[in-house]
CSV table of C-alpha atoms in Angstrom, one decimal:
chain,number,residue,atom,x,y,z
A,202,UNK,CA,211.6,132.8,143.7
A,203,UNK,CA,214.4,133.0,140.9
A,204,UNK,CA,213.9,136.7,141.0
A,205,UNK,CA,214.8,136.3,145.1
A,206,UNK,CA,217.9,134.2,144.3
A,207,UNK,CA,219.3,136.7,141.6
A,208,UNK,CA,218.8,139.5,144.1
A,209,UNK,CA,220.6,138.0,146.9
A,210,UNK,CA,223.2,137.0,144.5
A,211,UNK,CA,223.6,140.1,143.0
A,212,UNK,CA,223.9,141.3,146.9
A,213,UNK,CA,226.8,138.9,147.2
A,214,UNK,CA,228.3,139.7,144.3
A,215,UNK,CA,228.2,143.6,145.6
A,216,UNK,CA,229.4,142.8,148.9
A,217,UNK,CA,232.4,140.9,147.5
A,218,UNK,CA,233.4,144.4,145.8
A,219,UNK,CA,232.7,146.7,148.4
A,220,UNK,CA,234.1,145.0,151.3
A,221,UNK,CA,235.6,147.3,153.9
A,222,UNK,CA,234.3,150.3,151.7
A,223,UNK,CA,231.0,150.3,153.7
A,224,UNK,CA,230.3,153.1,156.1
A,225,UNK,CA,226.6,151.9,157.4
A,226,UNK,CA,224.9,152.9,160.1
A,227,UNK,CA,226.6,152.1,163.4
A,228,UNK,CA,225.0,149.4,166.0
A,229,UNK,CA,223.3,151.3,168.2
A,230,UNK,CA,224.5,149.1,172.1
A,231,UNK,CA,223.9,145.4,170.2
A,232,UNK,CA,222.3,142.8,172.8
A,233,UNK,CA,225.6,140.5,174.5
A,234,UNK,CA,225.4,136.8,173.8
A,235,UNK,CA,225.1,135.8,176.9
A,236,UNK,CA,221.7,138.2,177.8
A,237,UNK,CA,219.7,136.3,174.4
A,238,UNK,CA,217.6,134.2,176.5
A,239,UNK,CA,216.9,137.0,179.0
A,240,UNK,CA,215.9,139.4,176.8
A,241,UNK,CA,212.3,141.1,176.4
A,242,UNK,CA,210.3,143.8,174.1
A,243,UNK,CA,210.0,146.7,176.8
A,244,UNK,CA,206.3,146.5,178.1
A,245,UNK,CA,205.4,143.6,175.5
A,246,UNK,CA,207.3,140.6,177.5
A,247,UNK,CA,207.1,136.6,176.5
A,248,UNK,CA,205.2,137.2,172.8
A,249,UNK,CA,208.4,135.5,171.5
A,250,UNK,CA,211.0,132.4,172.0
A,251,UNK,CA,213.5,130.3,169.8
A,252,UNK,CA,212.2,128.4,167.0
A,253,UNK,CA,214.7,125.7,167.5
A,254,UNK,CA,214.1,124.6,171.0
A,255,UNK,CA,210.7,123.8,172.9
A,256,UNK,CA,209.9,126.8,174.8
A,257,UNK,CA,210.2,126.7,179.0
A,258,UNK,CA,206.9,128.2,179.6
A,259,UNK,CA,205.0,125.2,177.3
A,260,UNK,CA,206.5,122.5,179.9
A,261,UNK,CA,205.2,124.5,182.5
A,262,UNK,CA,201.8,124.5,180.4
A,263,UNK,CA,201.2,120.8,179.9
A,264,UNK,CA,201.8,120.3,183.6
A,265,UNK,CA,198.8,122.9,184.7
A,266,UNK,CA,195.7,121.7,185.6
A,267,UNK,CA,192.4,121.0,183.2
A,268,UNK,CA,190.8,124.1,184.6
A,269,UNK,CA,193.6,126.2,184.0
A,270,UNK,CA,193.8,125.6,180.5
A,271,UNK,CA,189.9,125.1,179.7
A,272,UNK,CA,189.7,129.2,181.2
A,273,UNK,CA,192.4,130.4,178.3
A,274,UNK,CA,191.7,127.6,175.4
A,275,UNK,CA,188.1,126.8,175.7
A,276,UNK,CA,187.6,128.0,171.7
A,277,UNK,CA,190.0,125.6,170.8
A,278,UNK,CA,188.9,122.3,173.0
A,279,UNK,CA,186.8,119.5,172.9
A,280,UNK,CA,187.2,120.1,169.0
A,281,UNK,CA,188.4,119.1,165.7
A,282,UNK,CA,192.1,121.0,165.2
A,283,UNK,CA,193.2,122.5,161.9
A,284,UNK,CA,197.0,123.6,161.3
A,285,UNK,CA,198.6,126.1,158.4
A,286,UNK,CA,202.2,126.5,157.7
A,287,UNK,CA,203.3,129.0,155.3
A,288,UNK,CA,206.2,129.0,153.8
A,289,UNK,CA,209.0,131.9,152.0
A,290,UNK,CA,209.0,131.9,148.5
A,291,UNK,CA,209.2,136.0,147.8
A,292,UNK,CA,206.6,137.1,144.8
A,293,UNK,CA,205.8,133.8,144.9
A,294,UNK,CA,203.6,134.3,147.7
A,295,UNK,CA,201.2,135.2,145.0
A,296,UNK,CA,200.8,131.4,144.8
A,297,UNK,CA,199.3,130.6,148.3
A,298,UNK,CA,197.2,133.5,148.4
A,299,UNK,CA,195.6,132.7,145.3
A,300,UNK,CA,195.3,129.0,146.9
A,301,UNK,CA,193.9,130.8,150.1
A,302,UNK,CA,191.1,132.4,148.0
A,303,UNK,CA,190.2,129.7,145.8
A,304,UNK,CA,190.2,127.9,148.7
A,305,UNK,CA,187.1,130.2,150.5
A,306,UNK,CA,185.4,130.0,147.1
A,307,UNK,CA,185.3,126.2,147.2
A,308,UNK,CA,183.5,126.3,150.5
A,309,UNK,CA,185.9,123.6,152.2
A,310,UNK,CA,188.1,126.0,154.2
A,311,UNK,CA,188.3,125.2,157.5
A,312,UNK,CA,189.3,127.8,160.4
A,313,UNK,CA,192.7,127.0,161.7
A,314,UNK,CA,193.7,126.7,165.1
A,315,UNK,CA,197.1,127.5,164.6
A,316,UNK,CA,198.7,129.6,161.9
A,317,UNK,CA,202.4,129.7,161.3
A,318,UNK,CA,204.4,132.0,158.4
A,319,UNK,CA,207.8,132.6,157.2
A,320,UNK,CA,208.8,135.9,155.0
A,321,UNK,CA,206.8,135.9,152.3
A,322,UNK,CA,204.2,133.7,154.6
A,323,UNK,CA,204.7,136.3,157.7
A,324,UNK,CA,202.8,138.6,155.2
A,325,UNK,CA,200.1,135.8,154.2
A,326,UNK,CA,199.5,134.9,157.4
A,327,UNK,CA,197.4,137.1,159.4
A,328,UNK,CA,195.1,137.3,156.7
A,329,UNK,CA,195.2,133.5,156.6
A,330,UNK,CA,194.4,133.6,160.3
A,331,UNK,CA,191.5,136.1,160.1
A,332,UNK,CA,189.6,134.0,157.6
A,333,UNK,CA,187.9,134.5,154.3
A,334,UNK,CA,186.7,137.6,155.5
A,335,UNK,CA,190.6,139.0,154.8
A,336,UNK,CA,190.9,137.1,151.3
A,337,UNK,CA,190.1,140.1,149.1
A,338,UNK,CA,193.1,142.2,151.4
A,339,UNK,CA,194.9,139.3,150.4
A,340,UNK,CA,194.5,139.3,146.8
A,341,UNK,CA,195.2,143.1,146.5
A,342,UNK,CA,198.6,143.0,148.2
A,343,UNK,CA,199.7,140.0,145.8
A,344,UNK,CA,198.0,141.4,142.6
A,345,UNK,CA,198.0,144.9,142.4
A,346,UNK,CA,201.9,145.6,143.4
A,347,UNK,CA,205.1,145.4,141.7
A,348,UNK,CA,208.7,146.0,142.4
A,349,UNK,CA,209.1,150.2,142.9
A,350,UNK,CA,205.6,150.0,145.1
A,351,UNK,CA,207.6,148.1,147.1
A,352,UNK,CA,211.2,148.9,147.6
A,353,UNK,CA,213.5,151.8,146.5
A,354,UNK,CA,216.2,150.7,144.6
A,355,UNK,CA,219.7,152.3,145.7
A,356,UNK,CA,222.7,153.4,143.6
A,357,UNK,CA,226.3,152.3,144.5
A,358,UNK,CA,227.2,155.4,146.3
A,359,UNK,CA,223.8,154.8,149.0
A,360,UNK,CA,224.9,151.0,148.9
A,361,UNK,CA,228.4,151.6,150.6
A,362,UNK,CA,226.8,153.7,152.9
A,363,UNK,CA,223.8,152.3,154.1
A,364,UNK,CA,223.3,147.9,154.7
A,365,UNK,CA,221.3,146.8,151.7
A,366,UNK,CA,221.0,146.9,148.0
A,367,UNK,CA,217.0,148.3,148.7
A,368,UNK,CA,215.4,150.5,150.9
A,369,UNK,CA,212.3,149.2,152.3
A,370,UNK,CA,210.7,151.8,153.4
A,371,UNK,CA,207.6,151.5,150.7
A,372,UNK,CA,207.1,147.9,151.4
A,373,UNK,CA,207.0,149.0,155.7
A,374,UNK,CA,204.0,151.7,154.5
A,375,UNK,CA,202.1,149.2,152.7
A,376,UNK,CA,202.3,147.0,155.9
A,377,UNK,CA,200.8,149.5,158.2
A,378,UNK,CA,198.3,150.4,155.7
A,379,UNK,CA,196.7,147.0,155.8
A,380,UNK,CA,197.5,146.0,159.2
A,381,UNK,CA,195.9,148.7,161.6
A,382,UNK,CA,194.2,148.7,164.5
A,383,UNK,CA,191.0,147.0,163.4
A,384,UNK,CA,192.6,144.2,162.1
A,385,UNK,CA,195.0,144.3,165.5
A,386,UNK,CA,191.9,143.7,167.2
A,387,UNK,CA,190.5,141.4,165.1
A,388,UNK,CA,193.4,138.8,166.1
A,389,UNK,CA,193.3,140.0,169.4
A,390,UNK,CA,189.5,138.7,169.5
A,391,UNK,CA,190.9,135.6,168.2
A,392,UNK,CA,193.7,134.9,170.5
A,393,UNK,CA,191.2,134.7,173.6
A,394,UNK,CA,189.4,132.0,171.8
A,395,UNK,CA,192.9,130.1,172.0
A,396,UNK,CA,193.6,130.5,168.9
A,397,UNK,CA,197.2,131.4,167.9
A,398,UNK,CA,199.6,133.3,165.0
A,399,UNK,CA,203.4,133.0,164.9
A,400,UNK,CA,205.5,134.7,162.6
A,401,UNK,CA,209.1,133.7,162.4
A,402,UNK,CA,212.0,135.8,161.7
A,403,UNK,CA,216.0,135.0,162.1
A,404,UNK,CA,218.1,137.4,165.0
A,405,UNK,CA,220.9,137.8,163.2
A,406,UNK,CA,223.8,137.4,165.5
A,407,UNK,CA,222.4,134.2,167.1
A,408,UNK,CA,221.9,133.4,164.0
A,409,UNK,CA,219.0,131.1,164.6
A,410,UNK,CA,215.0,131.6,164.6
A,411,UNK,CA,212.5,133.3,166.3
A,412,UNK,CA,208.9,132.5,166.5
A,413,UNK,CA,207.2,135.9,167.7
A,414,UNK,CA,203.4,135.0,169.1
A,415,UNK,CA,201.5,137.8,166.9
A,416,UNK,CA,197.9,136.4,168.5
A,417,UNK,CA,199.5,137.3,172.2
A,418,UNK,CA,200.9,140.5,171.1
A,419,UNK,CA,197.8,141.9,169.8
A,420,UNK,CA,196.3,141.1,172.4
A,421,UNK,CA,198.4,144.0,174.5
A,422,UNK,CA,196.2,146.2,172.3
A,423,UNK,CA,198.2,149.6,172.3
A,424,UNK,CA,200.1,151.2,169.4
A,425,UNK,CA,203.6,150.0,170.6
A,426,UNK,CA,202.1,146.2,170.0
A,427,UNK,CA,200.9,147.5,166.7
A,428,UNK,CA,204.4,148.7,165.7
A,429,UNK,CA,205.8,146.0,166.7
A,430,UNK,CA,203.5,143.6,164.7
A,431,UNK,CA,204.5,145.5,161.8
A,432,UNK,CA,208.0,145.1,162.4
A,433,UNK,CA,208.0,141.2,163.0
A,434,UNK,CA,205.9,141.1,159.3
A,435,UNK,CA,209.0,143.3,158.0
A,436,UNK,CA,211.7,141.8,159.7
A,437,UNK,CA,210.3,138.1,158.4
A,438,UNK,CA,210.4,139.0,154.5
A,439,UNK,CA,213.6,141.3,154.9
A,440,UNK,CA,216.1,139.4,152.8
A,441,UNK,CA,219.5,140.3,154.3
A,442,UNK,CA,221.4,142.2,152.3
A,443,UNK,CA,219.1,143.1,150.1
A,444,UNK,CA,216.2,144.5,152.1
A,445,UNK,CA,217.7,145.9,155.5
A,446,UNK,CA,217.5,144.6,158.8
A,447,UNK,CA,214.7,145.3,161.1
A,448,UNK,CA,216.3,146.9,164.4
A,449,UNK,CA,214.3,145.9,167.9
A,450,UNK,CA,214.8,147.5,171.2
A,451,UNK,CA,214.9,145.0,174.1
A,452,UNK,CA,215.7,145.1,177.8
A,453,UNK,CA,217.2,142.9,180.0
A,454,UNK,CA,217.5,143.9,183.9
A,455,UNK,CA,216.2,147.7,182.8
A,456,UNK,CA,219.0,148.2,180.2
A,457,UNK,CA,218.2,148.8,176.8
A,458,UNK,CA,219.5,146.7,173.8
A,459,UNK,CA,219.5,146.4,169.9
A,460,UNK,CA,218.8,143.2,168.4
A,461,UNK,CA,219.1,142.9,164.5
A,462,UNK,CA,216.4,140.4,162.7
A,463,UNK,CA,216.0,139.4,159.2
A,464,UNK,CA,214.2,136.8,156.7
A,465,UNK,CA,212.7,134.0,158.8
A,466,UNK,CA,213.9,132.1,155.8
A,467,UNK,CA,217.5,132.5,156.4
A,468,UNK,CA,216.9,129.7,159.4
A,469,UNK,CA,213.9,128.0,158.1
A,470,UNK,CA,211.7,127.9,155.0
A,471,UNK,CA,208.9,126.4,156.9
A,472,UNK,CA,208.0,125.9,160.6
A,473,UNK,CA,205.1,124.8,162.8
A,474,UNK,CA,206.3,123.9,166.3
A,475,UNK,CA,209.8,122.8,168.1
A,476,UNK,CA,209.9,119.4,167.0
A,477,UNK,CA,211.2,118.7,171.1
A,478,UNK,CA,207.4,119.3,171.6
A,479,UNK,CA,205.3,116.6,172.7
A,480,UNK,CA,202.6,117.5,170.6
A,481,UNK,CA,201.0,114.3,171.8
A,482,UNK,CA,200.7,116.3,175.0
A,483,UNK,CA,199.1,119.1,174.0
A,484,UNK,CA,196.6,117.4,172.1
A,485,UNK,CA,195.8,115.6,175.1
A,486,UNK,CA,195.7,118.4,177.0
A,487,UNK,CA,193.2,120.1,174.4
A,488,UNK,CA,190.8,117.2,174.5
A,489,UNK,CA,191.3,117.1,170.5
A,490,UNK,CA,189.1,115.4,168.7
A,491,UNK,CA,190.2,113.1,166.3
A,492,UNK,CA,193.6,113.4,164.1
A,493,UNK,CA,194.7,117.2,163.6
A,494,UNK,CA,195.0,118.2,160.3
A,495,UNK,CA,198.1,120.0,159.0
A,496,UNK,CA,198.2,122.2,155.6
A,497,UNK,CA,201.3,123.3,154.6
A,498,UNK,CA,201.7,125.9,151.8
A,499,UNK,CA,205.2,126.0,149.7
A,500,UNK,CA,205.1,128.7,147.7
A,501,UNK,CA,208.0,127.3,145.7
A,502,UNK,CA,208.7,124.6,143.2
A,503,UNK,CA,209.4,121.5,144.4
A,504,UNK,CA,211.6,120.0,141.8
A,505,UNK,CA,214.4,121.5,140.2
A,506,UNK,CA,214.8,122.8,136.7
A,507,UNK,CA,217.8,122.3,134.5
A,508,UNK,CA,219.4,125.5,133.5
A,509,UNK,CA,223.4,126.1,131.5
A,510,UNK,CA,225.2,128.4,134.0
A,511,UNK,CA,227.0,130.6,132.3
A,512,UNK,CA,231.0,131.3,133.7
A,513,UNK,CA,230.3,134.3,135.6
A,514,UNK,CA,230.5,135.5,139.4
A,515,UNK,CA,226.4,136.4,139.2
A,516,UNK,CA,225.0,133.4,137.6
A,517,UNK,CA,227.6,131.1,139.7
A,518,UNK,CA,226.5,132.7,143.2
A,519,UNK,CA,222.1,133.1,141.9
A,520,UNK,CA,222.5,129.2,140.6
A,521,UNK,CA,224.7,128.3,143.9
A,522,UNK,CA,221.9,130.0,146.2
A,523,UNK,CA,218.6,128.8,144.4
A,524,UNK,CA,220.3,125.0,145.3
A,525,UNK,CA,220.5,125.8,148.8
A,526,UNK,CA,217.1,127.7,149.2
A,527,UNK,CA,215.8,124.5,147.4
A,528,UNK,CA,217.1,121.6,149.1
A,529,UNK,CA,216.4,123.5,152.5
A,530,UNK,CA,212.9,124.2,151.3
A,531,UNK,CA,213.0,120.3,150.7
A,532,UNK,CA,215.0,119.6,154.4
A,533,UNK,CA,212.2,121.9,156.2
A,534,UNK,CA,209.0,120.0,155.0
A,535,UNK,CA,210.7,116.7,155.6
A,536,UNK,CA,211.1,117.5,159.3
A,537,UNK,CA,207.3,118.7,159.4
A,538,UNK,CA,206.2,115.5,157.6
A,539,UNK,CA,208.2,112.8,160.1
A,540,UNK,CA,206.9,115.1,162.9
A,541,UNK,CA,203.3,115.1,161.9
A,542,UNK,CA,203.5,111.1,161.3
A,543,UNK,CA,205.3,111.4,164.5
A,544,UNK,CA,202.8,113.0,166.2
A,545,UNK,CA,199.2,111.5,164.7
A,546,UNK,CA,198.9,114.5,162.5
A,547,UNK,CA,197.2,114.3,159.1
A,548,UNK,CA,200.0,116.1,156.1
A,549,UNK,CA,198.7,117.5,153.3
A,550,UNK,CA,201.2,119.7,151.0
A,551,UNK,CA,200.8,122.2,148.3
A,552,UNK,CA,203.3,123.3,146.1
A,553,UNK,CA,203.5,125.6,142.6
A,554,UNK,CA,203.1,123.0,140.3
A,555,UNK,CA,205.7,121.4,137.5
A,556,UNK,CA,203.8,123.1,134.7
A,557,UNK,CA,204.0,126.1,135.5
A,558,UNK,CA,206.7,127.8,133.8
A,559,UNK,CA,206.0,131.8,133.3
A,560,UNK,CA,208.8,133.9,134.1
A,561,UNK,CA,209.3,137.0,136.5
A,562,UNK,CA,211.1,139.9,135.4
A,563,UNK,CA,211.7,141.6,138.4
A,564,UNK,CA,211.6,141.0,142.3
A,565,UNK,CA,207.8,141.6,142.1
A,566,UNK,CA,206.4,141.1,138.7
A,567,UNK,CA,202.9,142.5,138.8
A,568,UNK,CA,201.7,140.5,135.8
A,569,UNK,CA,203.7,137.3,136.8
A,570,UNK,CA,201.9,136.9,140.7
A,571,UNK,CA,198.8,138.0,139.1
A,572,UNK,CA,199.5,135.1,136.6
A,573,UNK,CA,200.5,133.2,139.6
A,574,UNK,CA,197.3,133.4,142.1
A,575,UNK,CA,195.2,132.6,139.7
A,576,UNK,CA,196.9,129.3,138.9
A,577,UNK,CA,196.8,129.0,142.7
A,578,UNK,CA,193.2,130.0,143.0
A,579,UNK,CA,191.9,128.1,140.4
A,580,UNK,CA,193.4,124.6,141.5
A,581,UNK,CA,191.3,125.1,144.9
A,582,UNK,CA,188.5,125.9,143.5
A,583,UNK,CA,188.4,122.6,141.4
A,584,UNK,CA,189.8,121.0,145.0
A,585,UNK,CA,193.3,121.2,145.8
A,586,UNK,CA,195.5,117.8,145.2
A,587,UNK,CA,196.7,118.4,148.3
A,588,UNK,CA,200.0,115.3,148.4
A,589,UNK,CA,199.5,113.4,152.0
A,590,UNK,CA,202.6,111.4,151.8
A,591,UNK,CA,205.4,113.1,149.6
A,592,UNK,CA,208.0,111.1,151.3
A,593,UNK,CA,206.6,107.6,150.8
A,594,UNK,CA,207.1,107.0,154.7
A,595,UNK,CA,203.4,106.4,155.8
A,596,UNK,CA,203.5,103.0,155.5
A,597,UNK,CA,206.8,103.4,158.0
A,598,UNK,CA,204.4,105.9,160.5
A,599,UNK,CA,204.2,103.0,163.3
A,600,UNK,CA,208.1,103.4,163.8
A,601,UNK,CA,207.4,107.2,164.9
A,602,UNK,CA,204.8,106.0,167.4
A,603,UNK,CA,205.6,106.8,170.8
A,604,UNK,CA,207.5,103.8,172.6
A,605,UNK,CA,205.4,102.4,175.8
């Protein structure tokens, strides 16, 4: 994460000294405010709504009859319900997918009925969703990479004309190598169970989230949904500035649009569902049995480590930003925890622990995430001490209980 804080300092530091030098490439027709909510991938509609609001279609939903929903979510009723959140965190992704494969070793890992992931997690988790099957996938792309497999580094002269410090091109090829078709299908297989995968990113001129339904989208099946599951992986661990925006064509009233998307973690550092939902509902609606579960995976440190700043425009802007990526980190899995006690949901929480103290030397330190998913995967094997009640509010939960 530190190495994720320097680099979008060091981007603000750059675009303090270049301002009104840049010559980027041009908007290509941007998407009017006022056509956001109307707006669809051409051919793949409804596979995405705002993050921060609960979506119109899942009123309609929870007003449908038992039949109706029993035909698309039979896989998923009549049953115990898991949930996994995963969060941002950069290399330190290395952490949960090391927590993911210790995890499967253990032999505890239950299948999740819904899977939810944010930048670095937008990469975790598909491979989360898919199962243990997907772990040694999993451990490649967090082990085996470093910085230049992943992004091109730019000089000065390219960074004036283009719209980010790093070209991203590498990290987009790796992406299609490991999700193709097979796996596409895979989720799609999933999905008709009632299963589900969201991905969130940010659209950067609303400036607020997206959660993009990757279970529904594969289930379109053709190469443009492919692409565009790609993209939304991309797009969701694109840090603006220093990786560049991910560019999607939509359509509204058979005009075509650009909208610009970036890190899901520019909005959110963690998400599972628009706390306006009445999750209650749903559950009802499912026939759930017993008290959902809810894992969420920070791939961060929790508390914050001392450190002398030294009187410089870098340091001042990294320090500045590592605050704010913290204490949002900290605002994000608050909201999920009153929402869970809210909602009769049981929290458990993972975090990189205190004592771990190694040092990355780059955006993607080979040795450091290698150093990192082990400490991950060894702490599930001996069983995770997953923290229920981080807040100290479960002795409060009958105050979120629904009035009568």
């Amino acid at each position: 994460m530190l190495r994720e804080i320097k680099l979008v300092s060091l981007t603000l530091a750059t675009v303090l000294f270049i301002q009104g030098c840049a010559t980027a490439p041009p908007r290509m027709n941007p998407l009017p405010g006022e056509l956001a909510d109307q707006a669809e991938v051409p051919g793949i509609p409804g596979v995405r709504t705002w993050a921060d609001e609960t979506p119109p279609h899942m009123e309609q939903w929870l007003n449908t009859s038992e039949e109706v929903v029993r035909a698309y979510f039979a896989g998923i009723m009549d049953r115990e319900h898991n949930y996994l959140a995963v969060s941002g965190g950069g290399a330190n992704g290395a952490f949960g997918a090391g927590l993911l494969n210790g995890w499967s070793e253990a032999g505890t890992r239950p299948e999740f009925t819904l899977v939810t992931g944010i930048s670095t997690g937008g990469l975790i988790a598909p491979f989360a969703f898919l199962g243990p099957e997907y772990d040694q996938k999993l451990k490649e792309i967090y082990t085996s990479y470093s910085t230049n497999d992943l992004v091109r580094r730019r000089n000065l002269l390219d960074i004036v004309r283009n719209d980010a410090l790093a070209d991203t091109t590498p990290l987009r090829e790796k992406i299609a190598e490991y999700v193709d078709e097979e796996m596409m299908r895979a989720i799609a297989a999933e999905a008709t169970k009632g299963r589900m995968l969201l991905i969130g990113t940010t659209n950067l001129d609303a400036a607020r989230p997206v959660m993009w339904n990757i279970s529904q989208i594969a289930e379109f099946g053709t190469p443009q949904a492919l692409e565009l599951i790609r993209d939304v992986m991309l797009a969701s661990a694109s840090i603006p500035g220093a990786f560049p925006p991910v560019s999607f064509e939509v359509e509204v009233n058979g005009k075509r649009y650009e909208e610009l998307h970036v890190d899901g973690g520019m909005t959110s550092q963690v998400f599972l569902y628009p706390l306006g939902l009445d999750w209650r509902h749903v559950e009802e609606k499912l026939n759930v049995q017993g008290r959902p579960n809810l894992y969420v995976i920070r791939n961060a440190h929790l508390a914050p480590d001392w450190e002398t700043v030294e009187r410089r425009l870098g340091p001042i802007l990294g320090r500045t930003v590592e605050s704010l990526i913290r204490t949002q980190g900290i605002g994000d899995l608050l909201r999920l925890y009153l929402g869970s006690v809210r909602d009769g949901i049981k929290f458990h929480l993972a975090s990189i622990p205190d004592d771990f103290e190694d040092a990355s030397m780059e955006p993607f330190d080979r040795e450091y995430m290698n150093a990192l998913f082990e400490r991950g995967r060894s702490m599930a094997v001996k069983g995770y001490p997953w923290v229920t009640d981080p807040y100290g509010l479960e002795a409060a939960s009958d105050r979120w209980q629904p009035a009568n």
